[in-house]
mmCIF file of N, CA, C and O in Angstrom:
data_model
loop_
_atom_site.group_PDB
_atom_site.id
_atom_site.type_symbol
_atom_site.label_atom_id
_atom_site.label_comp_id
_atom_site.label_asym_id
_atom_site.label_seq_id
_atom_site.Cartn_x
_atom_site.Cartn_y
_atom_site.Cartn_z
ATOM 1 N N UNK V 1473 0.852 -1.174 0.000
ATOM 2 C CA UNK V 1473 0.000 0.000 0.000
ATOM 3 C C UNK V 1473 0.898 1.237 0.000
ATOM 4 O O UNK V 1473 2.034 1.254 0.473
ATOM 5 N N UNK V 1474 0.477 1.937 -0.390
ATOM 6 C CA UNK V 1474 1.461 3.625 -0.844
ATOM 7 C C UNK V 1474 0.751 4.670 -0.458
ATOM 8 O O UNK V 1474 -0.414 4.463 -0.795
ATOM 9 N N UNK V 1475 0.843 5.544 0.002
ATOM 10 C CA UNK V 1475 0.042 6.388 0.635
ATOM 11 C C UNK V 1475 0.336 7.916 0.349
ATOM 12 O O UNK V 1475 1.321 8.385 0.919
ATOM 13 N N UNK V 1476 -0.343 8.674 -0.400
ATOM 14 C CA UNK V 1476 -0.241 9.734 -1.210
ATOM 15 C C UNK V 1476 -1.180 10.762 -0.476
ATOM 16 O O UNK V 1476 -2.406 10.865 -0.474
ATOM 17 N N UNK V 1477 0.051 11.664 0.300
ATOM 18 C CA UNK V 1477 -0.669 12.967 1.195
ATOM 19 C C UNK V 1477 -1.423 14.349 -0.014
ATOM 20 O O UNK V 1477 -1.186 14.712 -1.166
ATOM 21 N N UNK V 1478 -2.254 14.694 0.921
ATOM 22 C CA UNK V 1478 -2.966 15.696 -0.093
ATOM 23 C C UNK V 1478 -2.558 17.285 0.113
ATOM 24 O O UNK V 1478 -2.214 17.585 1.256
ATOM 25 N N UNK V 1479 -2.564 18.387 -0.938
ATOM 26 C CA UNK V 1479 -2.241 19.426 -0.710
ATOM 27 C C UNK V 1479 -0.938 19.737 -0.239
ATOM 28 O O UNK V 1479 0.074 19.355 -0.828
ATOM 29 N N UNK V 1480 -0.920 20.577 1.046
ATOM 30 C CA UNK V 1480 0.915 20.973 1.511
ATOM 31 C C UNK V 1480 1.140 19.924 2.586
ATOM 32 O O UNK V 1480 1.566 20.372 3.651
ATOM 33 N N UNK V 1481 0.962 18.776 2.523
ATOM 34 C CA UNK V 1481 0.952 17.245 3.724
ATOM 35 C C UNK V 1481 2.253 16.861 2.831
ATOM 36 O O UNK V 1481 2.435 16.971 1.618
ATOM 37 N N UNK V 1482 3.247 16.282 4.054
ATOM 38 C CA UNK V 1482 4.178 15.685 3.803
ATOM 39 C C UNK V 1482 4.451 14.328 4.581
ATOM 40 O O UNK V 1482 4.253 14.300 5.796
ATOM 41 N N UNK V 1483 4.867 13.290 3.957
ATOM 42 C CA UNK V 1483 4.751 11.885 5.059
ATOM 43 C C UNK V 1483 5.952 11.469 5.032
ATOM 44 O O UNK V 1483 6.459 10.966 4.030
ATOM 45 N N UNK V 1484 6.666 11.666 6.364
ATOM 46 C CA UNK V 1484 7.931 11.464 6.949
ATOM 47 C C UNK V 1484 8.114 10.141 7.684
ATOM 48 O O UNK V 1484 7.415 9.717 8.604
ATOM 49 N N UNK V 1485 9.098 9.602 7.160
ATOM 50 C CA UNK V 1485 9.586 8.587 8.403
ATOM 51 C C UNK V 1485 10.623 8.457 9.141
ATOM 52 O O UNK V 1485 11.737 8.199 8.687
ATOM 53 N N UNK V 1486 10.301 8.663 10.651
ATOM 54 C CA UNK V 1486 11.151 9.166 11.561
ATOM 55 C C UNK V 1486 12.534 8.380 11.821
ATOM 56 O O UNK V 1486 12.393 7.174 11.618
ATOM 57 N N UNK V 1487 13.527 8.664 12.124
ATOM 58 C CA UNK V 1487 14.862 7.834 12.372
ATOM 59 C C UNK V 1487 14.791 7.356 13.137
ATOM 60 O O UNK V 1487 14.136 7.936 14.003
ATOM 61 N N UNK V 1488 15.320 6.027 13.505
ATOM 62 C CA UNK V 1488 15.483 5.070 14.737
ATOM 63 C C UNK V 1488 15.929 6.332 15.934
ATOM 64 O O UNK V 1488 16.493 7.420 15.814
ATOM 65 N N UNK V 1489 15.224 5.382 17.415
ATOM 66 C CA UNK V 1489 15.412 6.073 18.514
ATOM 67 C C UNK V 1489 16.798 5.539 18.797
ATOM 68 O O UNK V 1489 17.148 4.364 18.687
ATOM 69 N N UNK V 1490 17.565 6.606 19.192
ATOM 70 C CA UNK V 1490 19.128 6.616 20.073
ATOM 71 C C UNK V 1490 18.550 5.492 21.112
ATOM 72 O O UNK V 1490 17.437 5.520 21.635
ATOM 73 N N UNK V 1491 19.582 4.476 21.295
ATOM 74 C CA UNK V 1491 19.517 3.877 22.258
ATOM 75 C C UNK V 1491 20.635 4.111 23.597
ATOM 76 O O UNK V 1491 20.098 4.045 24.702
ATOM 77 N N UNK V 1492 21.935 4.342 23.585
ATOM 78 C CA UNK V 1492 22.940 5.191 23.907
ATOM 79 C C UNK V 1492 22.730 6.795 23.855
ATOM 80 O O UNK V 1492 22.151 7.557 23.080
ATOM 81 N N UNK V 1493 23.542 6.957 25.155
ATOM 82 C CA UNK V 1493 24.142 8.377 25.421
ATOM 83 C C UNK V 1493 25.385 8.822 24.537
ATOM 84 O O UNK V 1493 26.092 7.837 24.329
ATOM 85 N N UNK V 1494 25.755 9.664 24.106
ATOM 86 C CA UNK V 1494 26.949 9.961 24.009
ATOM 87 C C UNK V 1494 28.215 9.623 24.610
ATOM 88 O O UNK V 1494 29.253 9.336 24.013
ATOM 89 N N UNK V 1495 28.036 9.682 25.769
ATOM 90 C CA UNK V 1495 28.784 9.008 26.775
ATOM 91 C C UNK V 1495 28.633 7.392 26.655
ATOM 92 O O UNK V 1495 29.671 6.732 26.693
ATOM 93 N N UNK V 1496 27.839 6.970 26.565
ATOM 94 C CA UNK V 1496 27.383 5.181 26.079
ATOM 95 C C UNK V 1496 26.877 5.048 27.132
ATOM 96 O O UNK V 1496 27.462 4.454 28.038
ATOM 97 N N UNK V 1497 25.457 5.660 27.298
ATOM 98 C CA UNK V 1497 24.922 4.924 28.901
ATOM 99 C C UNK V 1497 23.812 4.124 28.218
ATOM 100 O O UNK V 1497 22.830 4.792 27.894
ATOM 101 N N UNK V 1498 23.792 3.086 27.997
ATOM 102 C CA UNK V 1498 22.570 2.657 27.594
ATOM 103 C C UNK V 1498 20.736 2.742 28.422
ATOM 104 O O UNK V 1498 20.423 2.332 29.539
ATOM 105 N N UNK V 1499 19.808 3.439 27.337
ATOM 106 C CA UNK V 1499 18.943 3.997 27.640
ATOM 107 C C UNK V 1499 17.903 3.147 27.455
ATOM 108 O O UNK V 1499 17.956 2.536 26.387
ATOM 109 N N UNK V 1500 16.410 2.769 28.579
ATOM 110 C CA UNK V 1500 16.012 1.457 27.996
ATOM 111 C C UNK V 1500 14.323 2.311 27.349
ATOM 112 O O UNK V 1500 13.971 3.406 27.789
ATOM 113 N N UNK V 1501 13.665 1.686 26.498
ATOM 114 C CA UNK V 1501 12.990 2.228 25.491
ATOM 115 C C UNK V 1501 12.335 3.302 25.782
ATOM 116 O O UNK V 1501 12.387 4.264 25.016
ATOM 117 N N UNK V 1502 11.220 3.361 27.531
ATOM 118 C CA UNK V 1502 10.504 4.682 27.852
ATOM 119 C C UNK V 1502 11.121 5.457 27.642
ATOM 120 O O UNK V 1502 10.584 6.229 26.847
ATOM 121 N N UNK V 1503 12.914 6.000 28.186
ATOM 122 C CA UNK V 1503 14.071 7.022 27.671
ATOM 123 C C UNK V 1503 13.989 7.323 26.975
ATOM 124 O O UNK V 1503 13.383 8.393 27.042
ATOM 125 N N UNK V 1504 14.287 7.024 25.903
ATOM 126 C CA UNK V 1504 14.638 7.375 25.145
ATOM 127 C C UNK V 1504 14.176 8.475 24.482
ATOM 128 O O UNK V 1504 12.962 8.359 24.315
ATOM 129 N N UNK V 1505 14.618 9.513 24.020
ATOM 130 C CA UNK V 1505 13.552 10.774 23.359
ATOM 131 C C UNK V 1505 13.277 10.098 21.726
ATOM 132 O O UNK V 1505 14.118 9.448 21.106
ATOM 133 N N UNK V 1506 11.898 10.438 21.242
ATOM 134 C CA UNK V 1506 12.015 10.417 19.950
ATOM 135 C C UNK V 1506 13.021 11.570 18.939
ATOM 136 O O UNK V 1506 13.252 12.779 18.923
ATOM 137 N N UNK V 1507 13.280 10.771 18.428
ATOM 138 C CA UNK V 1507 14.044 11.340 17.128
ATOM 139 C C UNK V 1507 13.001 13.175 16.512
ATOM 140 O O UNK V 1507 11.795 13.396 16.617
ATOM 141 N N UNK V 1508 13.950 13.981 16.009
ATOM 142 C CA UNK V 1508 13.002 15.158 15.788
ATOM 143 C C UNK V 1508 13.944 15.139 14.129
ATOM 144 O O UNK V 1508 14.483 16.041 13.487
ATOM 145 N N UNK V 1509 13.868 14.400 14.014
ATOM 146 C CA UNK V 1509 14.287 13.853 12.082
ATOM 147 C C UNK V 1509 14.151 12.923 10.749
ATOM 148 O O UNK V 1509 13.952 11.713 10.850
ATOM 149 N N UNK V 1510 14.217 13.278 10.073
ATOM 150 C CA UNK V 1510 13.425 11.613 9.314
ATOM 151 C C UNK V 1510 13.703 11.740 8.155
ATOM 152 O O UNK V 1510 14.675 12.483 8.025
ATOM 153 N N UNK V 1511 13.090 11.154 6.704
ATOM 154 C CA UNK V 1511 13.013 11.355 5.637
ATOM 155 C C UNK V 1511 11.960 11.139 5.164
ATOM 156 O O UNK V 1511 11.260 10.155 5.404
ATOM 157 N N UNK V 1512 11.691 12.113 4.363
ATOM 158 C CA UNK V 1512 10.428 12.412 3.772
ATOM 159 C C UNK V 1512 10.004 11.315 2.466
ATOM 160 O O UNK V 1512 10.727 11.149 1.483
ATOM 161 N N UNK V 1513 8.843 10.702 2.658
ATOM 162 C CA UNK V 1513 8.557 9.341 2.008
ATOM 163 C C UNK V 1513 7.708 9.805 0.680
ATOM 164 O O UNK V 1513 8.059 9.598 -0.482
ATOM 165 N N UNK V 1514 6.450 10.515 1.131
ATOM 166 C CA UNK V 1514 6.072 11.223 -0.015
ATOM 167 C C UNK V 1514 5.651 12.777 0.149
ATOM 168 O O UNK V 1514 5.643 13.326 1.250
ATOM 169 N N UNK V 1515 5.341 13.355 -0.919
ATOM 170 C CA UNK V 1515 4.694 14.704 -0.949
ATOM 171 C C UNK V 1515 3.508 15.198 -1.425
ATOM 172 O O UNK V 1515 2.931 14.618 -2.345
ATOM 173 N N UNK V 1516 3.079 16.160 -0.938
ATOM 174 C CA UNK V 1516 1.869 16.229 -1.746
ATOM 175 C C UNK V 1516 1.780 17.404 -3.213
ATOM 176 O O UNK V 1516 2.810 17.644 -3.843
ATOM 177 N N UNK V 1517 0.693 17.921 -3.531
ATOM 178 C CA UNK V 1517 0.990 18.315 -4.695
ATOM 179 C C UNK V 1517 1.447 19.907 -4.638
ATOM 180 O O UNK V 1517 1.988 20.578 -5.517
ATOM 181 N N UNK V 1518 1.028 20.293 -3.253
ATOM 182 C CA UNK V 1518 0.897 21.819 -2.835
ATOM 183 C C UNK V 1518 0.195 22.782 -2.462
ATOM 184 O O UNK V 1518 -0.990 22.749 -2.794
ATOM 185 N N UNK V 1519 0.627 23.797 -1.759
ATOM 186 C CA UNK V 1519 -0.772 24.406 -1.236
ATOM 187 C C UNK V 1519 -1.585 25.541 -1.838
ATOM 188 O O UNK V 1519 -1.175 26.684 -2.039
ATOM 189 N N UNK V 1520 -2.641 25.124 -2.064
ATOM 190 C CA UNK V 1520 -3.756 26.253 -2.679
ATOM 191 C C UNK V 1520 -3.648 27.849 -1.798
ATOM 192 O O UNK V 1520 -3.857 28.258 -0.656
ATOM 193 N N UNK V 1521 -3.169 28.427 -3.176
ATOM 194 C CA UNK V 1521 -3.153 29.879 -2.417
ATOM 195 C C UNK V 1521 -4.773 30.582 -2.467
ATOM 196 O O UNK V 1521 -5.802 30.009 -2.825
ATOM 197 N N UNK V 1522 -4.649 31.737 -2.075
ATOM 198 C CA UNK V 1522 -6.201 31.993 -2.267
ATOM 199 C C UNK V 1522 -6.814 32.678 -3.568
ATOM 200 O O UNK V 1522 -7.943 33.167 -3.558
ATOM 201 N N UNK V 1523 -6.301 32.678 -4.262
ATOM 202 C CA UNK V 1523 -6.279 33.067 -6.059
ATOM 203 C C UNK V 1523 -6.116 31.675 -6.498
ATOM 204 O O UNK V 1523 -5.630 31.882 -7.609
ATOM 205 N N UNK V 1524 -6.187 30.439 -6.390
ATOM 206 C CA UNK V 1524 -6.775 29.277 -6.819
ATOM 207 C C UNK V 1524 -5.070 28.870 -7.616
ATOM 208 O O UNK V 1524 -5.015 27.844 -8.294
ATOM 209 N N UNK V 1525 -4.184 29.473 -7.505
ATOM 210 C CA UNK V 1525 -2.780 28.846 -7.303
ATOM 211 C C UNK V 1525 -2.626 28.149 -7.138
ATOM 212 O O UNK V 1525 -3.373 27.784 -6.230
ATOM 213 N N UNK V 1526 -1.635 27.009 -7.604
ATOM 214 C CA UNK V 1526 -0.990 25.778 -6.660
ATOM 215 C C UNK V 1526 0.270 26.191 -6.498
ATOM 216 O O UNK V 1526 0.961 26.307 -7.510
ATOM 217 N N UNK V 1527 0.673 26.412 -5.564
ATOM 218 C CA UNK V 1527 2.164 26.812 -4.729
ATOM 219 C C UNK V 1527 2.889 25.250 -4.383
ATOM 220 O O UNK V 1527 2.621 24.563 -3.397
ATOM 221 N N UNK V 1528 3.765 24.942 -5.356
ATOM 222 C CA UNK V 1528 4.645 23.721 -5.477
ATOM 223 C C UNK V 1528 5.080 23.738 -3.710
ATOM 224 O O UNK V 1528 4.375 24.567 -3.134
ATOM 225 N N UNK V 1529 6.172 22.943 -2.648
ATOM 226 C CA UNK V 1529 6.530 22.454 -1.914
ATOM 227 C C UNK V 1529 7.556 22.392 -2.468
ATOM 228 O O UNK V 1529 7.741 22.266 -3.678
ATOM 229 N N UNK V 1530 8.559 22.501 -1.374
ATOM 230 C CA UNK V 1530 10.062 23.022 -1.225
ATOM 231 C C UNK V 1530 10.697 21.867 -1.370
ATOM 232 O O UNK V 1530 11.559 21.658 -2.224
ATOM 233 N N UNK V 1531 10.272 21.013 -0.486
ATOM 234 C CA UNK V 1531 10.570 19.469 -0.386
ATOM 235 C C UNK V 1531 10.331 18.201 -1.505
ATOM 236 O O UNK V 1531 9.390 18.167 -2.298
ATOM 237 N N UNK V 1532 11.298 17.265 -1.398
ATOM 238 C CA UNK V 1532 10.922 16.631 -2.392
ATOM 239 C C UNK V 1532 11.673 14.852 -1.825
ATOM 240 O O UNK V 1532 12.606 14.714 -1.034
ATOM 241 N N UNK V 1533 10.942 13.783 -2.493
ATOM 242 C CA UNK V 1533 11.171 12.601 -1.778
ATOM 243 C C UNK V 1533 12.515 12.378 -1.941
ATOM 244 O O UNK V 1533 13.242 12.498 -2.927
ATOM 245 N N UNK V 1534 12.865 11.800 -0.035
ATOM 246 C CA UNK V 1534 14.586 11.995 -0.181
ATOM 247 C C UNK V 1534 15.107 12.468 0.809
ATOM 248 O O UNK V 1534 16.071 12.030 1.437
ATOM 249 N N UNK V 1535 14.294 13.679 1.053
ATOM 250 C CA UNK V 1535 15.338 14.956 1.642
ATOM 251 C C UNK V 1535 15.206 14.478 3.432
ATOM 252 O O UNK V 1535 14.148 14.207 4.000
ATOM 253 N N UNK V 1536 16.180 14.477 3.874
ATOM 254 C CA UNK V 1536 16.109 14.224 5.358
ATOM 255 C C UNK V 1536 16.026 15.790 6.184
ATOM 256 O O UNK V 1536 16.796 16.745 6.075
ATOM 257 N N UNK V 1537 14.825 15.643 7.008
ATOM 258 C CA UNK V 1537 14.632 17.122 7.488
ATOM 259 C C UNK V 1537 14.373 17.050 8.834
ATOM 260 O O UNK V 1537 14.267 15.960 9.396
ATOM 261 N N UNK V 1538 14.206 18.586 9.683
ATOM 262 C CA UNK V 1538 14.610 18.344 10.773
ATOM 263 C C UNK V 1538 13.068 18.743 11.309
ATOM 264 O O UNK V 1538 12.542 19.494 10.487
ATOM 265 N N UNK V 1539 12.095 18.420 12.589
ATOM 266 C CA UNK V 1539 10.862 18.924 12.692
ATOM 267 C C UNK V 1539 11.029 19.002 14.128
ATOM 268 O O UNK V 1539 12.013 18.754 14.824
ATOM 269 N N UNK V 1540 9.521 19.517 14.515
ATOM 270 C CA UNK V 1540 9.425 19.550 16.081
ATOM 271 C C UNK V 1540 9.083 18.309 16.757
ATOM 272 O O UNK V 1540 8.435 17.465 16.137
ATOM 273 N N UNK V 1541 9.453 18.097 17.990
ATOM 274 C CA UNK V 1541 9.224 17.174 18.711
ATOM 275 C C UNK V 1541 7.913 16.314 18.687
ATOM 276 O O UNK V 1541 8.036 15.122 18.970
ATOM 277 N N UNK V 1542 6.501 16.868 18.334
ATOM 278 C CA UNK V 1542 5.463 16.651 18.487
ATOM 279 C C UNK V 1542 5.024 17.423 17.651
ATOM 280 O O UNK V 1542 4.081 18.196 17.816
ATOM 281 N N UNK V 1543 5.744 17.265 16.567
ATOM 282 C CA UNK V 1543 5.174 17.235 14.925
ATOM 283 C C UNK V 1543 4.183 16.626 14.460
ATOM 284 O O UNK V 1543 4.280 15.460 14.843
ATOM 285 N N UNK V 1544 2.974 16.806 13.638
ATOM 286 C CA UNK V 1544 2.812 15.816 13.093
ATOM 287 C C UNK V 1544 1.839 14.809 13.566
ATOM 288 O O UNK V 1544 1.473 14.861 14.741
ATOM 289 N N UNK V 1545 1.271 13.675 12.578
ATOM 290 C CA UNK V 1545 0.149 12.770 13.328
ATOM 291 C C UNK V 1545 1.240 11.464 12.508
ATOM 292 O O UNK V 1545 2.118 11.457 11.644
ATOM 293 N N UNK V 1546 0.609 10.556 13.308
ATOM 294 C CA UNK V 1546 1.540 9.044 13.437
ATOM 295 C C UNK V 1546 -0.121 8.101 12.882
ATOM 296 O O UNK V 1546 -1.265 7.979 13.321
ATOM 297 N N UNK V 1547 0.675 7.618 11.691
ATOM 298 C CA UNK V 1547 -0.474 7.111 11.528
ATOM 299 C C UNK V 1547 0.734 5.789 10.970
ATOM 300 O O UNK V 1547 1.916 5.961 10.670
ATOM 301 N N UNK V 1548 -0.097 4.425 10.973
ATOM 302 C CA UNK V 1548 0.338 3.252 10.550
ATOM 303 C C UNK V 1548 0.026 2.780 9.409
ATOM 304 O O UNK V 1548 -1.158 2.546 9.166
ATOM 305 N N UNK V 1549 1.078 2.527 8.413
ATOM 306 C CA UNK V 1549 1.015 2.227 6.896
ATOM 307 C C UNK V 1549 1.669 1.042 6.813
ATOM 308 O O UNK V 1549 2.896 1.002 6.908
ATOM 309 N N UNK V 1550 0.705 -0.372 6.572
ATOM 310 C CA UNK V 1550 2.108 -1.276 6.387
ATOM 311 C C UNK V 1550 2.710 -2.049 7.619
ATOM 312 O O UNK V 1550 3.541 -2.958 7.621
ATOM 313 N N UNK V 1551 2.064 -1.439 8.660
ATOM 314 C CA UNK V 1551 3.040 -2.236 9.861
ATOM 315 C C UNK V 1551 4.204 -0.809 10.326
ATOM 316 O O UNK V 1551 4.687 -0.684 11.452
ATOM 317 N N UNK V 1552 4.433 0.041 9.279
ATOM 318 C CA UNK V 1552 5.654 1.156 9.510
ATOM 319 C C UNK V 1552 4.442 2.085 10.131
ATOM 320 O O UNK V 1552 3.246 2.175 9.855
ATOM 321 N N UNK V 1553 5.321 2.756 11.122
ATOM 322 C CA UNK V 1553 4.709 3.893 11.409
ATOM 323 C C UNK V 1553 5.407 5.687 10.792
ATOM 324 O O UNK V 1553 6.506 6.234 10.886
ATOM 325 N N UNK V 1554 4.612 5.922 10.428
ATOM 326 C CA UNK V 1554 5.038 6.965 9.423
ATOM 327 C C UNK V 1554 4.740 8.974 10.780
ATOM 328 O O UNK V 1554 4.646 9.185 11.989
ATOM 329 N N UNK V 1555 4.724 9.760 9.626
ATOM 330 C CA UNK V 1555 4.069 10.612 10.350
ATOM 331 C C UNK V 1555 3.438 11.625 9.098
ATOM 332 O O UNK V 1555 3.948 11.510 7.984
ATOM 333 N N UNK V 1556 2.566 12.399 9.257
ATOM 334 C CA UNK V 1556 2.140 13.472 8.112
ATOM 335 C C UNK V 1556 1.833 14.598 8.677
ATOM 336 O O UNK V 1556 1.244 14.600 9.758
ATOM 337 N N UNK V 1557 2.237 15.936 7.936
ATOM 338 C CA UNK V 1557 2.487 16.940 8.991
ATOM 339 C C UNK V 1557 2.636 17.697 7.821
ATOM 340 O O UNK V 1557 3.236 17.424 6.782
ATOM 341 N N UNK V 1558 1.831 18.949 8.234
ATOM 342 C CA UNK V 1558 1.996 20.143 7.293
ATOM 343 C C UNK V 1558 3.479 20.525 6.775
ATOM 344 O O UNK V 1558 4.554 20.355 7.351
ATOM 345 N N UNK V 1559 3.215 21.075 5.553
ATOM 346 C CA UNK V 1559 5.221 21.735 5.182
ATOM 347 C C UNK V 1559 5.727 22.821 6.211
ATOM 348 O O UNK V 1559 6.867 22.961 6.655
ATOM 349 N N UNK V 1560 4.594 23.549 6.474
ATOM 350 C CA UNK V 1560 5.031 24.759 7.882
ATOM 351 C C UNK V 1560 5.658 23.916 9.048
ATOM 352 O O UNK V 1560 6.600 24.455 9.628
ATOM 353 N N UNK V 1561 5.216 22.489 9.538
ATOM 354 C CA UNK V 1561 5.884 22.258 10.810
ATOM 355 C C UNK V 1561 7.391 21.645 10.471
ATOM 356 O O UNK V 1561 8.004 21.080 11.377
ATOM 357 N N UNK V 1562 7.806 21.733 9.535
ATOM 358 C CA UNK V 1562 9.240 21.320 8.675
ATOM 359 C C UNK V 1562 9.832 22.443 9.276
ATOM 360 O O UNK V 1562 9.322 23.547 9.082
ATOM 361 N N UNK V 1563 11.038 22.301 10.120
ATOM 362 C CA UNK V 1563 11.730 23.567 10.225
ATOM 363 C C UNK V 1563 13.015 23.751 9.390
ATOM 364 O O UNK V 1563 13.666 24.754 9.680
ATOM 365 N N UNK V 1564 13.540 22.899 8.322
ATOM 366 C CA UNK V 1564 15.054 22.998 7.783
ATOM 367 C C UNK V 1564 15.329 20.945 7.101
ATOM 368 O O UNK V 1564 15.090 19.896 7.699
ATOM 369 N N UNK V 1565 15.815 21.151 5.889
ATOM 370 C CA UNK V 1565 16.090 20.357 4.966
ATOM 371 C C UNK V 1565 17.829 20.131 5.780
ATOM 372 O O UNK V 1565 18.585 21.061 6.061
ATOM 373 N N UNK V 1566 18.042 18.976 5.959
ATOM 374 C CA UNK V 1566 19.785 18.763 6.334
ATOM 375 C C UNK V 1566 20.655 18.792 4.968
ATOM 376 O O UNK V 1566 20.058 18.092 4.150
ATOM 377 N N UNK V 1567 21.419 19.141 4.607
ATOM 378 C CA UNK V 1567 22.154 18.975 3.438
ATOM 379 C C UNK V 1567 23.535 18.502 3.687
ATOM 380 O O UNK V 1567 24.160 18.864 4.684
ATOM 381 N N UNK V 1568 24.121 17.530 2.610
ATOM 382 C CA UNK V 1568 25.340 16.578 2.914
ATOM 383 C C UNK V 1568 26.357 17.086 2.290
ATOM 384 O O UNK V 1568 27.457 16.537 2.355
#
């Protein structure tokens, strides 16, 4: 199943949770913070301006980006848990 967000919706999948500290303290799963990063799985087509525009999205499948903590809705595709979340709660594209 493939799952195709509508308008300015983007569907991210979040990076594995750190299990280690920096230091190497191993952290057991409640700890752990979620990840506030991922890669973006699909996109949507863009957001309707109010002159009946379609305003393309910055983003494109691929790009690993950085969001807020409690970004976003978690919905299950597949057994994967994904997330979909407006392009506004995107705060910055990582570049390599």
């Amino acid at each position: 199943m493939k799952i195709r967000p509508l308008h300015d919706r983007v569907v991210v999948r979040r990076k594995d949770e750190e299990t280690t500290t920096a230091s190497g303290i191993v952290l057991p799963g409640s700890a752990a913070e979620k990840p506030s990063q991922g890669e973006v799985v699909a996109v949507g087509t863009g957001r309707i301006m109010d002159n009946g525009d379609v305003r393309p999205l910055a983003l494109k499948e691929g790009d690993i980006v950085v969001f807020g903590q409690y970004s976003g809705n978690t919905v299950k595709v597949d057994g994967e848990e994904l997330l979909i979340m407006s392009e506004s709660e995107i705060f910055g594209v990582l570049e390599s």
